[in-house]
Amino acid sequence: MLPFLLIFMFHLLFSCSSEVVKPIVIDKPRPTISTNYFRSPVNHDIKLAGTFCELRPNHFHTGIDIKSAAGVVGDDIFAVADGYVARIGASPQGYGYSLYIAHPNGYTSVYGHLLSFDKNIADYLLKQQLIQQRFDVQLYPDSLLLPVKKGQIIAKMGNTGSSKGAHLHFEIRETVSELPVNPLLFGIKVSDNQAPGISYARIYDLDQGFNEFNAKNLMAKKRGEFFVPSTGDTIKTFSSLVGLGINTRDGQIGNWNKNGVYEIKMWINDTLAYHVRMDSVSFDQTRMINAHLDYPEQRNKKNYVHKCYSVPGNKLRIIKNKQNRGVLKLFIDQPKRVKFEVKDFNMNTAVMKFIVLRKSGDPKFKLPYYNYKLPFDKPSILRDTGIEVLFTERTFFKDQELNFNSNADRSSKIYSNVYNIGEANVPVFDYYKVKIRENGVPAHLKSKAFIASCDERNQESNWGGSWEGNWMTGNIRSYGSFYISIDTIKPTAIPIIFNANMTKTSKIVFKIDDNITPAGQTEMLNYKAYIDDELIIMVYDLKTKTITYVFPSSLSKGSHTFKLEVFDALKNTNTRELKFNR
């Protein structure tokens, strides 16, 4: 292998595209928050299935999730104030069917996972879907086209998109900047007199580079009014630098859901050392959640720990105070008192207390093997035989000790070396660019090539890519193993509800799937469907991998031809053409 070459760049030499929403800089003041402007979007008492800024994989939850009155879809959804429909969404993932209403006070209300829309909205959506010839669309009607009044029924509660049960995802955003703001700040009432629970605190020995060692859970038990560690009040360590975190969830009487908390304060010897409050979070920063939470704990165990110290790349606006970034500096035999104070929005409070004591001894820090040291706040280029990696000043949360290596793979579908970049348990904030030189891709298969990764479960993902001579370039947003592969396998399209005699059947349902998972900016599986050569819009549900078409009353009796084309990001296409009687 040729010697590695690492070049640190002090000027921006390249750009990587990104999915994040860029904040808009405005001169006029931000809109003011009023607690009596908006009504509730539902007519029943609110039980929450999710809170604002709740921790989720790779993102903060930017709204509140309101449960249905009876646990099923169909509840009426009301406009929270006068305004106009500014955006309509239809997607097999994310918010599913969604509606955005702009209000005169400078805010926009957002309604997600809807079952259906008001007729005028639904008619407009279908017309635009037929024009664009696809189910998944984001529409921006003229401000005069679809006005709404406060209290008007605009939709029905559903379970579309990435939802896992009947509920309304409700947001309030600043209209100009699109900054999500906690809806409860606007007077949306949630009855709650139950304090949050604390499962455990977590302690990390740290070095000067914010690398974590000897992470340990301090399981909590209740002692009187406070939580304390079950193993004893004093936690001992050899390290001179320590970080702390807490695993906590909020409950609500009569509601089994365990949700995120509103505020966390960490006090050290009666001095406020760290403070987070969930008032607002920008889409530009939402992936910065991976600097706030314990990423390996979430990725490997599905546990959510709020780390109450911040690495240099953590710029989250939820952080209100961070003395010494929340890091405890310890001296031998000089104990420090720690108090966590956790609150929900109604100011119900839970407290955990303990002592941290440094002992005399060697903390025995040992970093995993690495061969590159990369700065988090400057672009860098890494070059090796057959690959070039371009990191931006937005790729990392802190300086990286990076392990990079490559190996030859003789698999029949791999057309380059396999390049191992970093460790999967280390989060990446924004996209970085990877260029890989191909090795023997047949000319007739170049259009079927892509930059691939393969995870621990042996699931291959498609990160896309474009050709520059014999190099393929793509944008990546994780560590892993990367290489050039090809895909010539067409997607599957299996009938779930379909037969030759559809006279007593109200709908067509097919299950569609593909052998490769789209990653990053790669397009998901797509399709077009026709009856008698006329385009129809089938509703795509990514959870079940099904597409559905409900027969309209206008469909005539007799023989018809149904045609379905399903195609992946590389245009591998499965075409089904079937006859049926109606």
Coordinates of C-alpha atoms in Angstrom, one line a residue:
M1 CA 0.0 0.0 0.0
L2 CA 1.3 3.5 -0.8
P3 CA 2.0 5.7 2.1
F4 CA -1.0 7.6 3.4
L5 CA -1.1 11.4 2.7
L6 CA -3.0 13.7 4.9
I7 CA -3.4 17.4 4.0
F8 CA -5.0 19.8 6.4
M9 CA -6.8 22.6 4.5
F10 CA -7.2 26.1 5.8
H11 CA -9.6 27.3 3.1
L12 CA -12.7 25.6 1.8
L13 CA -11.6 23.6 -1.3
F14 CA -14.8 21.7 -1.9
S15 CA -18.5 21.5 -1.0
C16 CA -20.8 18.7 0.1
S17 CA -24.5 18.9 -0.4
S18 CA -26.6 18.4 2.6
E19 CA -30.2 17.6 3.5
V20 CA -30.3 20.0 6.5
V21 CA -32.5 23.1 6.3
K22 CA -30.3 26.2 6.4
P23 CA -31.4 29.0 8.7
I24 CA -32.5 32.2 7.0
V25 CA -31.0 35.4 8.3
I26 CA -33.6 38.1 8.7
D27 CA -33.5 41.7 9.8
K28 CA -36.9 42.0 11.4
P29 CA -37.5 40.8 15.0
R30 CA -38.6 37.3 15.7
P31 CA -42.3 36.8 16.3
T32 CA -43.5 37.0 19.9
I33 CA -44.9 34.1 21.9
S34 CA -48.5 34.5 23.1
T35 CA -50.3 32.0 25.3
N36 CA -53.8 32.8 24.1
Y37 CA -53.5 33.0 20.3
F38 CA -53.7 29.3 19.4
R39 CA -56.3 26.8 20.4
S40 CA -55.7 23.0 20.8
P41 CA -55.5 21.1 17.5
V42 CA -57.8 18.4 19.1
N43 CA -61.1 18.5 21.1
H44 CA -60.1 16.0 23.8
D45 CA -57.7 16.1 26.7
I46 CA -54.2 15.8 25.5
K47 CA -52.2 12.7 26.4
L48 CA -48.7 12.9 25.0
A49 CA -46.9 10.1 23.1
G50 CA -43.8 12.4 22.5
T51 CA -42.5 15.7 23.8
F52 CA -40.7 18.6 22.2
C53 CA -36.9 18.0 21.7
E54 CA -37.3 14.4 22.8
L55 CA -34.3 12.3 21.9
R56 CA -34.7 10.2 18.7
P57 CA -32.2 8.4 16.5
N58 CA -30.1 11.1 14.7
H59 CA -32.6 13.9 15.4
F60 CA -34.5 15.8 18.0
H61 CA -38.3 15.5 18.0
T62 CA -39.5 18.9 16.7
G63 CA -43.0 18.8 18.0
I64 CA -45.4 17.1 20.4
D65 CA -47.2 13.8 19.6
I66 CA -50.9 13.9 20.7
K67 CA -52.5 10.6 21.2
S68 CA -56.0 9.8 19.8
A69 CA -59.0 9.9 22.1
A70 CA -59.7 6.2 21.8
G71 CA -56.4 4.7 20.4
V72 CA -57.6 4.6 16.8
V73 CA -57.3 6.9 13.8
G74 CA -60.0 9.3 12.7
D75 CA -60.1 12.0 15.3
D76 CA -60.9 15.5 13.9
I77 CA -57.9 17.8 13.6
F78 CA -58.6 21.5 13.9
A79 CA -56.8 24.6 12.6
V80 CA -55.3 26.2 15.7
A81 CA -55.8 29.8 14.3
D82 CA -56.8 31.7 11.2
G83 CA -54.4 31.4 8.3
Y84 CA -53.8 29.7 5.0
V85 CA -52.5 26.3 3.8
A86 CA -48.8 27.1 3.0
R87 CA -47.7 23.5 2.4
I88 CA -49.1 20.0 1.8
G89 CA -47.0 16.9 2.1
A90 CA -47.5 13.3 1.1
S91 CA -44.7 10.9 1.9
P92 CA -44.3 7.1 2.6
Q93 CA -42.0 8.1 5.5
G94 CA -41.4 11.0 7.8
Y95 CA -44.6 13.0 8.5
G96 CA -46.7 11.0 6.0
Y97 CA -49.7 13.1 5.1
S98 CA -48.9 16.6 6.5
L99 CA -50.3 20.1 6.5
Y100 CA -48.7 23.4 7.2
I101 CA -50.8 26.5 8.0
A102 CA -49.2 29.9 8.0
H103 CA -50.7 32.4 10.5
P104 CA -50.7 36.2 10.6
N105 CA -48.7 36.2 13.9
G106 CA -45.5 35.0 12.2
Y107 CA -45.8 31.3 13.1
T108 CA -46.8 28.2 11.1
S109 CA -48.6 25.3 12.6
V110 CA -47.7 21.8 11.4
Y111 CA -49.8 18.7 11.4
G112 CA -48.3 15.3 10.7
H113 CA -49.2 11.6 10.2
L114 CA -52.7 12.5 9.0
L115 CA -55.1 10.0 7.8
S116 CA -56.9 12.3 5.3
F117 CA -57.5 16.0 4.5
D118 CA -60.4 18.4 4.2
K119 CA -62.0 17.8 0.7
N120 CA -60.7 21.0 -0.8
I121 CA -57.1 20.2 0.3
A122 CA -57.4 16.5 -0.7
D123 CA -58.7 17.5 -4.2
Y124 CA -55.8 19.9 -4.7
L125 CA -53.3 17.3 -3.5
L126 CA -54.6 14.6 -5.9
K127 CA -54.6 17.0 -8.9
Q128 CA -50.9 17.9 -8.2
Q129 CA -49.9 14.3 -7.7
L130 CA -51.3 13.4 -11.1
I131 CA -49.5 16.3 -12.7
Q132 CA -46.2 15.3 -11.1
Q133 CA -47.0 11.6 -11.7
R134 CA -46.0 10.5 -8.2
F135 CA -47.4 9.9 -4.7
D136 CA -44.7 11.6 -2.7
V137 CA -44.9 15.3 -3.2
Q138 CA -44.3 18.6 -1.2
L139 CA -46.7 21.3 -2.4
Y140 CA -46.7 25.0 -1.8
P141 CA -50.1 26.5 -2.7
D142 CA -50.7 30.2 -3.3
S143 CA -51.6 32.0 -0.1
L144 CA -55.1 32.9 -1.4
L145 CA -56.0 29.4 -2.6
L146 CA -56.8 27.5 0.7
P147 CA -57.7 29.9 3.5
V148 CA -58.7 28.4 6.9
K149 CA -60.4 29.7 10.0
K150 CA -59.6 28.9 13.6
G151 CA -61.4 25.8 14.8
Q152 CA -62.1 24.6 11.2
I153 CA -61.7 20.8 10.7
I154 CA -58.8 20.5 8.3
A155 CA -57.9 16.8 8.6
K156 CA -58.3 13.5 10.4
M157 CA -55.8 12.0 12.8
G158 CA -53.8 9.1 11.3
N159 CA -50.8 6.8 11.4
T160 CA -49.1 7.7 8.1
G161 CA -45.4 8.1 7.4
S162 CA -43.0 6.9 10.1
S163 CA -45.7 6.8 12.8
K164 CA -46.0 3.7 15.0
G165 CA -49.6 4.4 16.2
A166 CA -52.6 6.7 15.9
H167 CA -51.5 10.2 16.9
L168 CA -51.0 13.8 15.7
H169 CA -47.5 15.2 15.3
F170 CA -48.0 18.9 16.0
E171 CA -45.4 21.6 15.6
I172 CA -45.3 25.4 15.8
R173 CA -42.5 27.0 13.7
E174 CA -41.4 30.5 13.1
T175 CA -42.7 31.1 9.6
V176 CA -39.7 32.9 8.1
S177 CA -36.8 31.0 9.8
E178 CA -38.7 27.6 10.1
L179 CA -37.3 27.4 13.6
P180 CA -39.4 24.8 15.6
V181 CA -40.6 26.2 19.0
N182 CA -42.0 24.1 21.8
P183 CA -45.8 24.2 21.3
L184 CA -46.5 24.1 25.1
L185 CA -45.0 27.6 25.3
F186 CA -48.0 28.9 23.5
G187 CA -50.5 27.8 26.1
I188 CA -51.4 24.3 24.7
K189 CA -52.5 22.7 27.9
V190 CA -51.4 19.2 29.1
S191 CA -52.6 18.1 32.5
D192 CA -49.6 16.5 34.3
N193 CA -48.7 16.4 38.0
Q194 CA -46.3 13.4 37.8
A195 CA -42.6 14.0 38.2
P196 CA -40.1 12.5 35.8
G197 CA -38.3 9.3 36.6
I198 CA -34.6 8.8 36.7
S199 CA -33.2 5.4 35.7
Y200 CA -29.5 6.0 36.1
A201 CA -26.8 8.5 35.9
R202 CA -23.7 7.8 33.8
I203 CA -20.1 8.7 34.5
Y204 CA -17.3 9.0 32.0
D205 CA -13.6 9.4 32.6
L206 CA -12.3 11.9 30.0
D207 CA -8.9 12.9 28.5
Q208 CA -8.1 16.4 27.2
G209 CA -9.6 15.5 23.8
F210 CA -13.0 14.6 25.2
N211 CA -12.4 10.9 24.6
E212 CA -14.4 8.7 27.0
F213 CA -13.1 5.8 29.0
N214 CA -14.6 3.5 31.7
A215 CA -18.2 4.6 31.2
K216 CA -20.3 3.3 33.9
N217 CA -24.0 3.4 34.8
L218 CA -25.0 4.6 38.3
M219 CA -28.4 2.8 38.7
A220 CA -30.8 5.0 40.6
K221 CA -33.0 4.2 43.6
K222 CA -35.4 6.4 45.5
R223 CA -34.4 7.5 49.0
G224 CA -37.0 9.8 50.5
E225 CA -37.5 12.7 48.1
F226 CA -34.3 12.1 46.0
F227 CA -32.8 9.5 43.8
V228 CA -29.3 8.2 44.7
P229 CA -27.0 5.6 43.2
S230 CA -28.0 2.1 44.3
T231 CA -24.3 1.2 44.9
G232 CA -23.6 4.0 47.3
D233 CA -23.5 7.8 47.5
T234 CA -19.8 8.2 46.7
I235 CA -18.5 7.3 43.2
K236 CA -14.8 6.9 42.9
T237 CA -12.5 7.4 39.9
F238 CA -8.8 7.8 39.1
S239 CA -9.4 10.4 36.4
S240 CA -8.8 14.1 36.8
L241 CA -11.5 14.9 34.3
V242 CA -15.0 13.5 34.4
G243 CA -18.2 13.9 32.4
L244 CA -21.7 13.0 33.6
G245 CA -25.0 12.1 31.9
I246 CA -28.5 11.1 33.0
N247 CA -31.1 8.7 31.7
T248 CA -34.5 10.1 32.5
R249 CA -38.1 10.0 31.1
D250 CA -41.3 11.8 31.9
G251 CA -44.7 10.2 32.6
Q252 CA -48.3 11.3 32.8
I253 CA -51.0 9.9 35.0
G254 CA -53.3 7.8 32.9
N255 CA -50.8 7.5 30.1
W256 CA -48.3 4.6 29.7
N257 CA -46.0 6.5 27.4
K258 CA -42.6 7.6 28.7
N259 CA -41.5 10.8 27.1
G260 CA -38.7 13.3 27.1
V261 CA -38.1 15.9 29.8
Y262 CA -38.2 19.6 29.4
E263 CA -35.3 20.8 31.5
I264 CA -32.1 19.4 33.1
K265 CA -29.8 21.2 35.5
M266 CA -26.5 19.8 36.9
W267 CA -25.1 21.4 40.0
I268 CA -21.6 20.9 41.2
N269 CA -21.0 22.0 44.8
D270 CA -24.2 24.1 44.6
T271 CA -22.9 25.9 41.5
L272 CA -24.9 25.5 38.3
A273 CA -22.5 23.7 35.9
Y274 CA -24.8 22.6 33.0
H275 CA -28.3 23.5 32.0
V276 CA -30.4 22.4 29.0
R277 CA -34.0 23.5 28.3
M278 CA -36.1 22.3 25.4
D279 CA -37.6 25.6 24.1
S280 CA -36.5 25.4 20.4
V281 CA -34.1 23.6 18.1
S282 CA -33.2 24.4 14.5
F283 CA -33.3 21.8 11.7
D284 CA -29.7 22.8 10.9
Q285 CA -28.7 21.5 14.3
T286 CA -31.0 18.6 14.8
R287 CA -28.4 16.0 13.9
M288 CA -26.2 17.6 16.5
I289 CA -28.2 15.4 18.9
N290 CA -25.5 12.8 18.4
A291 CA -23.1 15.2 20.3
H292 CA -25.6 15.7 23.1
L293 CA -26.6 12.0 23.8
D294 CA -24.4 9.0 24.4
Y295 CA -24.2 7.8 20.8
P296 CA -22.9 4.2 21.4
E297 CA -25.4 3.7 24.2
Q298 CA -28.3 4.7 21.9
R299 CA -26.9 2.9 18.8
N300 CA -26.2 -0.4 20.5
K301 CA -28.7 -0.5 23.4
K302 CA -31.4 1.9 22.4
N303 CA -30.9 3.8 25.7
Y304 CA -31.0 7.6 25.7
V305 CA -28.6 9.4 27.9
H306 CA -28.4 13.2 28.1
K307 CA -24.7 14.0 28.4
C308 CA -24.3 17.0 30.7
Y309 CA -21.1 18.1 29.2
S310 CA -20.5 19.4 25.6
V311 CA -17.7 18.6 23.1
P312 CA -16.3 21.6 21.1
G313 CA -18.6 21.0 18.1
N314 CA -21.8 20.9 20.2
K315 CA -23.5 24.3 19.4
L316 CA -27.0 23.4 20.4
R317 CA -29.3 26.3 21.4
I318 CA -30.9 24.1 24.1
I319 CA -27.7 24.6 26.2
K320 CA -28.3 27.5 28.5
N321 CA -25.3 27.2 30.7
K322 CA -22.0 25.1 30.5
Q323 CA -19.4 26.0 33.1
N324 CA -16.1 24.4 31.8
R325 CA -18.3 22.7 29.2
G326 CA -19.8 20.8 32.1
V327 CA -16.6 18.8 32.7
L328 CA -15.7 18.1 36.3
K329 CA -12.1 18.8 37.2
L330 CA -11.1 16.6 40.1
F331 CA -8.3 16.7 42.6
I332 CA -7.2 13.7 44.8
D333 CA -9.3 13.3 47.9
Q334 CA -11.4 16.5 47.2
P335 CA -15.0 15.3 46.8
K336 CA -17.5 17.1 44.6
R337 CA -21.2 17.1 45.3
V338 CA -23.4 16.4 42.2
K339 CA -27.1 17.2 42.0
F340 CA -29.2 16.6 38.9
E341 CA -32.5 18.4 38.7
V342 CA -34.9 17.2 36.1
K343 CA -38.2 18.9 35.2
D344 CA -41.1 18.4 32.9
F345 CA -42.9 21.4 31.3
N346 CA -45.4 21.6 34.2
M347 CA -42.3 21.9 36.6
N348 CA -42.8 18.6 38.2
T349 CA -39.3 17.8 39.5
A350 CA -37.0 14.8 40.1
V351 CA -33.6 15.1 41.8
M352 CA -30.6 12.8 42.0
K353 CA -27.7 13.4 44.3
F354 CA -24.3 11.8 44.8
I355 CA -20.6 12.5 45.4
V356 CA -17.7 12.1 42.9
L357 CA -14.2 11.5 44.5
R358 CA -10.9 11.1 42.8
K359 CA -8.6 8.5 44.2
S360 CA -4.8 8.3 43.8
G361 CA -3.9 6.1 40.9
D362 CA -3.5 5.7 37.1
P363 CA -6.8 5.9 35.2
K364 CA -5.2 3.7 32.4
F365 CA -6.5 5.4 29.4
K366 CA -5.8 3.6 26.1
L367 CA -7.2 4.9 22.8
P368 CA -8.1 2.3 20.1
Y369 CA -5.5 2.1 17.4
Y370 CA -5.6 5.1 15.0
N371 CA -3.4 6.4 12.2
Y372 CA -4.8 9.9 11.6
K373 CA -5.5 12.9 13.9
L374 CA -8.1 15.1 12.3
P375 CA -9.3 18.6 13.5
F376 CA -13.0 19.0 13.9
D377 CA -13.1 22.6 12.8
K378 CA -11.0 22.6 9.6
P379 CA -11.4 20.8 6.3
S380 CA -9.1 17.9 5.7
I381 CA -8.2 15.6 2.8
L382 CA -7.2 11.9 3.2
R383 CA -5.6 10.2 0.2
D384 CA -4.6 6.6 -0.3
T385 CA -4.3 4.2 -3.2
G386 CA -7.7 4.4 -5.0
I387 CA -9.5 6.7 -2.7
E388 CA -9.7 10.4 -1.7
V389 CA -11.8 11.5 1.3
L390 CA -12.7 15.1 1.8
F391 CA -13.9 16.1 5.3
T392 CA -15.5 19.5 6.0
E393 CA -15.4 21.6 9.1
R394 CA -18.9 20.3 9.8
T395 CA -18.1 16.6 9.6
F396 CA -17.0 16.0 13.2
F397 CA -18.1 17.1 16.7
K398 CA -14.6 17.0 18.1
D399 CA -11.0 16.2 16.9
Q400 CA -10.9 12.7 15.5
E401 CA -8.4 9.9 16.2
L402 CA -9.2 8.1 12.9
N403 CA -8.4 4.5 12.0
F404 CA -8.3 4.1 8.2
N405 CA -7.3 1.0 6.2
S406 CA -8.2 -0.9 3.1
N407 CA -8.2 -4.4 1.8
A408 CA -8.8 -6.1 -1.6
D409 CA -12.1 -7.9 -2.0
R410 CA -12.5 -10.5 -4.7
S411 CA -16.3 -10.6 -4.6
S412 CA -17.9 -10.7 -8.0
K413 CA -20.0 -7.5 -7.2
I414 CA -17.2 -5.4 -5.7
Y415 CA -15.2 -3.3 -8.1
S416 CA -12.7 -1.5 -5.9
N417 CA -10.8 -2.0 -2.7
V418 CA -12.9 -2.0 0.5
Y419 CA -12.0 1.1 2.5
N420 CA -12.7 1.1 6.2
I421 CA -13.2 4.7 7.6
G422 CA -13.4 5.2 11.3
E423 CA -15.5 3.3 13.8
A424 CA -19.3 2.8 13.6
N425 CA -19.8 3.9 17.2
V426 CA -18.5 7.4 16.4
P427 CA -21.1 9.9 15.1
V428 CA -20.7 12.0 12.0
F429 CA -22.5 15.4 11.8
D430 CA -22.6 16.4 8.2
Y431 CA -21.8 14.8 4.8
Y432 CA -18.2 14.3 3.7
K433 CA -17.1 13.5 0.1
V434 CA -15.6 10.1 -0.9
K435 CA -14.0 9.4 -4.3
I436 CA -13.2 5.8 -5.1
R437 CA -11.4 4.5 -8.2
E438 CA -13.1 1.7 -9.9
N439 CA -11.4 -1.6 -10.7
G440 CA -12.9 -3.4 -13.7
V441 CA -16.5 -2.1 -13.9
P442 CA -17.8 -3.3 -17.3
A443 CA -18.7 -0.3 -19.5
H444 CA -22.3 -1.5 -19.9
L445 CA -22.7 -1.7 -16.1
K446 CA -21.4 1.8 -15.2
S447 CA -24.9 3.1 -14.9
K448 CA -25.7 0.4 -12.3
A449 CA -22.7 1.3 -10.1
F450 CA -22.9 3.0 -6.7
I451 CA -20.8 3.6 -3.6
A452 CA -21.9 0.9 -1.1
S453 CA -21.5 0.3 2.6
C454 CA -22.1 -2.9 4.5
D455 CA -23.1 -2.9 8.2
E456 CA -22.7 -5.4 11.0
R457 CA -25.9 -7.3 9.8
N458 CA -24.4 -7.6 6.3
Q459 CA -27.0 -5.2 5.0
E460 CA -25.8 -3.4 1.9
S461 CA -26.7 0.3 1.5
N462 CA -26.6 2.6 -1.6
W463 CA -25.0 6.0 -1.0
G464 CA -25.3 6.9 -4.7
G465 CA -22.5 8.4 -6.6
S466 CA -21.5 10.0 -9.9
W467 CA -18.7 9.2 -12.3
E468 CA -15.7 11.5 -12.9
G469 CA -13.6 9.4 -15.4
N470 CA -12.8 6.2 -13.6
W471 CA -13.6 7.6 -10.2
M472 CA -16.9 7.5 -8.5
T473 CA -17.8 10.4 -6.1
G474 CA -20.5 10.3 -3.4
N475 CA -21.5 12.0 -0.2
I476 CA -21.4 10.0 3.0
R477 CA -22.7 10.7 6.5
S478 CA -21.4 7.8 8.6
Y479 CA -18.3 5.9 9.3
G480 CA -18.0 2.4 7.9
S481 CA -16.7 0.2 5.1
F482 CA -17.1 1.6 1.6
Y483 CA -16.6 0.3 -1.9
I484 CA -18.0 0.4 -5.5
S485 CA -20.7 -2.2 -6.2
I486 CA -23.3 -2.8 -8.9
D487 CA -26.9 -3.6 -8.7
T488 CA -28.8 -5.2 -11.6
I489 CA -31.5 -6.8 -9.6
K490 CA -35.0 -5.4 -10.2
P491 CA -37.3 -4.7 -7.3
T492 CA -40.0 -7.1 -6.2
A493 CA -43.7 -6.4 -6.7
I494 CA -45.9 -9.0 -5.0
P495 CA -49.8 -8.8 -5.1
I496 CA -51.3 -8.8 -1.7
I497 CA -54.9 -7.9 -2.8
F498 CA -55.3 -8.6 -6.5
N499 CA -57.0 -11.3 -8.6
A500 CA -58.7 -11.6 -11.9
N501 CA -62.1 -11.0 -10.3
M502 CA -62.2 -7.8 -8.4
T503 CA -65.9 -7.3 -8.4
K504 CA -66.2 -7.7 -4.6
T505 CA -62.9 -6.1 -3.7
S506 CA -62.5 -2.4 -2.9
K507 CA -58.8 -1.9 -3.5
I508 CA -55.5 -3.1 -5.0
V509 CA -52.6 -3.7 -2.7
F510 CA -49.0 -4.7 -3.7
K511 CA -45.9 -5.1 -1.6
I512 CA -42.8 -3.6 -3.1
D513 CA -39.2 -4.1 -2.0
D514 CA -35.6 -3.9 -3.1
N515 CA -32.4 -5.8 -2.3
I516 CA -30.4 -2.6 -1.5
T517 CA -31.2 0.0 1.2
P518 CA -31.0 3.6 0.1
A519 CA -28.8 5.7 2.3
G520 CA -28.0 9.4 2.6
Q521 CA -29.3 11.4 -0.4
T522 CA -30.2 8.3 -2.5
E523 CA -33.7 8.2 -3.8
M524 CA -36.0 5.6 -2.3
L525 CA -37.9 2.9 -4.3
N526 CA -40.4 4.5 -6.7
Y527 CA -43.3 3.4 -8.9
K528 CA -45.9 4.3 -11.4
A529 CA -49.3 2.6 -11.8
Y530 CA -52.0 2.7 -14.5
I531 CA -55.5 1.4 -15.1
D532 CA -56.3 1.2 -18.8
D533 CA -53.2 3.4 -19.5
E534 CA -54.4 6.1 -17.2
L535 CA -52.1 7.1 -14.4
I536 CA -53.4 6.4 -10.9
I537 CA -51.9 7.4 -7.5
M538 CA -51.2 4.5 -5.2
V539 CA -50.6 5.4 -1.6
Y540 CA -47.1 4.2 -0.4
D541 CA -46.7 3.0 3.2
L542 CA -43.0 2.4 3.9
K543 CA -43.7 0.7 7.2
T544 CA -45.5 -2.1 5.5
K545 CA -43.8 -1.7 2.2
T546 CA -47.2 -1.6 0.5
I547 CA -48.8 0.5 -2.1
T548 CA -52.6 0.8 -2.2
Y549 CA -55.2 2.0 -4.6
V550 CA -58.9 2.3 -3.6
F551 CA -61.3 2.0 -6.5
P552 CA -63.3 5.1 -7.1
S553 CA -67.0 4.9 -7.8
S554 CA -66.3 6.2 -11.3
L555 CA -64.4 3.1 -12.4
S556 CA -66.7 1.3 -14.9
K557 CA -67.7 -2.3 -14.7
G558 CA -66.1 -4.8 -16.9
S559 CA -62.5 -5.7 -18.0
H560 CA -59.5 -3.5 -17.1
T561 CA -55.8 -3.7 -17.4
F562 CA -53.6 -2.8 -14.4
K563 CA -50.0 -1.9 -15.0
L564 CA -47.4 -1.4 -12.3
E565 CA -43.8 -0.2 -12.8
V566 CA -41.5 -0.3 -9.8
F567 CA -38.0 1.1 -10.1
D568 CA -35.0 1.6 -7.8
A569 CA -32.5 4.5 -7.7
L570 CA -30.5 2.7 -10.5
K571 CA -33.6 2.4 -12.7
N572 CA -33.8 -1.4 -12.3
T573 CA -37.4 -1.8 -13.2
N574 CA -40.0 -4.5 -12.5
T575 CA -43.1 -4.2 -14.7
R576 CA -46.3 -6.1 -14.0
E577 CA -49.3 -6.0 -16.3
L578 CA -52.4 -7.8 -15.2
K579 CA -56.1 -8.1 -16.3
F580 CA -59.0 -7.8 -13.9
N581 CA -62.8 -7.5 -13.9
R582 CA -64.6 -4.9 -11.9

